[in-house]
mmCIF file of C-alpha atoms in Angstrom:
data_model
loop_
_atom_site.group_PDB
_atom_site.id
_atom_site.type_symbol
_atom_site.label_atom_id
_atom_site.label_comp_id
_atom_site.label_asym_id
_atom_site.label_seq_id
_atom_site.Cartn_x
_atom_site.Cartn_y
_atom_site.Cartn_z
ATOM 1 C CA UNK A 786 0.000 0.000 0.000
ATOM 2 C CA UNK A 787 1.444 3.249 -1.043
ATOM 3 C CA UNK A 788 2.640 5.727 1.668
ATOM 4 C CA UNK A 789 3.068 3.048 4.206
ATOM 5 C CA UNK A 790 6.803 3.208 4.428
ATOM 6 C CA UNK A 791 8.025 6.525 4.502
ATOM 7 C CA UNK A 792 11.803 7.088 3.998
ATOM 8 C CA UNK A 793 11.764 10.465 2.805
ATOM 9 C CA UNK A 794 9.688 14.396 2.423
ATOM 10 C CA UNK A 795 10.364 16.288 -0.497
ATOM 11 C CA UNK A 796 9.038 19.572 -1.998
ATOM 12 C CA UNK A 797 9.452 20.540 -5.568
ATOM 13 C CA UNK A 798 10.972 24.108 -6.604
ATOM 14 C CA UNK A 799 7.540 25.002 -8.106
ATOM 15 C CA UNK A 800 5.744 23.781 -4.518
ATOM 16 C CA UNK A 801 8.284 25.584 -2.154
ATOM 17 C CA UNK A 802 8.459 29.196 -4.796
ATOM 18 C CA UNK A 803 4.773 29.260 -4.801
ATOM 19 C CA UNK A 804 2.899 27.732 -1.370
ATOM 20 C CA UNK A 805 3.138 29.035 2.004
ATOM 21 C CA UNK A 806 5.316 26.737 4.127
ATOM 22 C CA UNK A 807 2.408 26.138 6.522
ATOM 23 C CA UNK A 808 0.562 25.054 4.277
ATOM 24 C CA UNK A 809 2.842 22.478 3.189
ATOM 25 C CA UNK A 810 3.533 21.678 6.806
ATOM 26 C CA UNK A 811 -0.239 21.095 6.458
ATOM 27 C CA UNK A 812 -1.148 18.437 3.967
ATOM 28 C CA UNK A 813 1.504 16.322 5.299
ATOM 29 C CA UNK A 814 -0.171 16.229 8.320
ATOM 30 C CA UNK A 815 -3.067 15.614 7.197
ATOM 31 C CA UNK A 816 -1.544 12.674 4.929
ATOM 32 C CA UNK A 817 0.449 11.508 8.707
ATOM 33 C CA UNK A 818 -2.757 12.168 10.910
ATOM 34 C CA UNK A 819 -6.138 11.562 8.814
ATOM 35 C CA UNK A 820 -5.491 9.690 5.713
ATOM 36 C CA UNK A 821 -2.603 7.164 6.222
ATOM 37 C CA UNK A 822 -3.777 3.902 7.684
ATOM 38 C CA UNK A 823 -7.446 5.377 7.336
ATOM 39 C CA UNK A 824 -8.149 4.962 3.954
ATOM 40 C CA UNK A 825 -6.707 2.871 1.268
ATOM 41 C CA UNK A 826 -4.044 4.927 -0.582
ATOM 42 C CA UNK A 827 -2.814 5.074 -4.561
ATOM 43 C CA UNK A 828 0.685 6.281 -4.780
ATOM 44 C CA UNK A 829 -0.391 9.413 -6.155
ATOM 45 C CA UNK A 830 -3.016 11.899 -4.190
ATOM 46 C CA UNK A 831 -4.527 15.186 -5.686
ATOM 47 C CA UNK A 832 -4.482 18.523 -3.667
ATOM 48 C CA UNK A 833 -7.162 21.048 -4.878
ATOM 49 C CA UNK A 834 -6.838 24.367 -3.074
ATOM 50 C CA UNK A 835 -10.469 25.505 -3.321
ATOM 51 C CA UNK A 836 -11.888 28.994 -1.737
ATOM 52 C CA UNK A 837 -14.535 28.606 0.721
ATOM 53 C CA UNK A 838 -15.635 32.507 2.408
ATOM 54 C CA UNK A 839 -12.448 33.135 1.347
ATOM 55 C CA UNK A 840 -10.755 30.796 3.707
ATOM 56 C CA UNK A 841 -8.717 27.961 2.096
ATOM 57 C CA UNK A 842 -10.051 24.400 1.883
ATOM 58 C CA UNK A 843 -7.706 21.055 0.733
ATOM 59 C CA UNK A 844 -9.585 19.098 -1.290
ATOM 60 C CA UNK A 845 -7.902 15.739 -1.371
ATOM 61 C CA UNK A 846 -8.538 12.733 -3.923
ATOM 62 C CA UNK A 847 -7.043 9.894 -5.804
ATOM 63 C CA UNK A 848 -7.516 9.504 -9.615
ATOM 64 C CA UNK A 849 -8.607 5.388 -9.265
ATOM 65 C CA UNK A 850 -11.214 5.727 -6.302
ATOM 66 C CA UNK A 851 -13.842 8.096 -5.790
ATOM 67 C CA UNK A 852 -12.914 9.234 -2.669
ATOM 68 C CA UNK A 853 -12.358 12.327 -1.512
ATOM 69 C CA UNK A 854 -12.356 14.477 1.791
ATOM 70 C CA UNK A 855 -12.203 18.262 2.630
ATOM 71 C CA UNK A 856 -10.127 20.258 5.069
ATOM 72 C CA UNK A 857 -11.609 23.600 5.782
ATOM 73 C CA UNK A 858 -8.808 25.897 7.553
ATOM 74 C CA UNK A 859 -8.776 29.966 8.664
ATOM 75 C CA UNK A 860 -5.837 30.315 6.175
ATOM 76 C CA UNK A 861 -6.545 32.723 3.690
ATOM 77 C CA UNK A 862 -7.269 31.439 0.318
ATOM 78 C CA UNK A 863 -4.579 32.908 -2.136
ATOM 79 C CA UNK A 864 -5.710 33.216 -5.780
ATOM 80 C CA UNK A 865 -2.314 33.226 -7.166
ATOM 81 C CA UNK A 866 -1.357 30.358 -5.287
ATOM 82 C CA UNK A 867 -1.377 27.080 -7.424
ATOM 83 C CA UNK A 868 -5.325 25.593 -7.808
ATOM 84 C CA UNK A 869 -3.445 21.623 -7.588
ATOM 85 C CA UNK A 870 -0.922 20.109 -6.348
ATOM 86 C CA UNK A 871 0.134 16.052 -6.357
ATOM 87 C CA UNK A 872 1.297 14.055 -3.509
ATOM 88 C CA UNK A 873 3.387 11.429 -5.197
ATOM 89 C CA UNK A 874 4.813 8.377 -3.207
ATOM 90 C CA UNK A 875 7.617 6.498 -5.191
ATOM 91 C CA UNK A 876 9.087 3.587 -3.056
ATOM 92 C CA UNK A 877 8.795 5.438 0.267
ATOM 93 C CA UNK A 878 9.784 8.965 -1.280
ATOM 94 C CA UNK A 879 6.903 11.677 -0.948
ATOM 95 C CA UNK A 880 7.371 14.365 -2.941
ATOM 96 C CA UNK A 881 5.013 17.339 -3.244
ATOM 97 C CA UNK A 882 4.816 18.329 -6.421
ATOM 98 C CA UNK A 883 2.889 20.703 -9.404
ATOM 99 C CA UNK A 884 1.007 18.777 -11.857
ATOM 100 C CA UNK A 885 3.277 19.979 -15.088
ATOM 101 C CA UNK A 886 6.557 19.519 -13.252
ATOM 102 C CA UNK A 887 5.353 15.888 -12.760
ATOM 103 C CA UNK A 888 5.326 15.482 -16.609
ATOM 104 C CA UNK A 889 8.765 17.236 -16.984
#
């Protein structure tokens, strides 16, 4: 099962230049705290930052089930922060990281 074994937390250039650090801090608690050994997980999770009052809510999803949850938080939603982002989990390394950079 995918992000069962941890062995490393990365951030891509595009995440880190373009995401408030707490918010990263964030969604990998929520991954360590309310999704890991709670549901099943793919090896790749979806991030939607979606504005809710204003306020910032992580949508998160996976591309073969149709689950998803929602985080609400008092963070200000930021327009010209990135709308997705990808939790990828490749033999124990998580890497946040922009949809397009994934393609690079």
């Amino acid at each position: 099962m995918a992000f069962s074994h941890s062995k490393g937390r990365y951030a891509s250039f595009g995440v880190v230049s373009s995401v408030d650090p707490k918010i990263i801090d964030t969604i990998w608690d929520i991954l360590d705290n309310y999704l890991k050994g709670v549901f099943p997980l793919d090896d790749q999770l979806r991030v939607d930052f979606q504005n809710r009052e204003d306020k910032l809510t992580l949508l998160i999803s996976q591309q073969c089930r149709k689950t998803a949850i929602a985080f609400d938080y008092d963070y200000p939603f930021d327009p010209y922060a990135p709308s997705r982002l990808l939790i990828v989990d490749e033999a124990g390394d998580e890497t946040l990281i922009l949809p397009y950079e994934l393609k690079l």
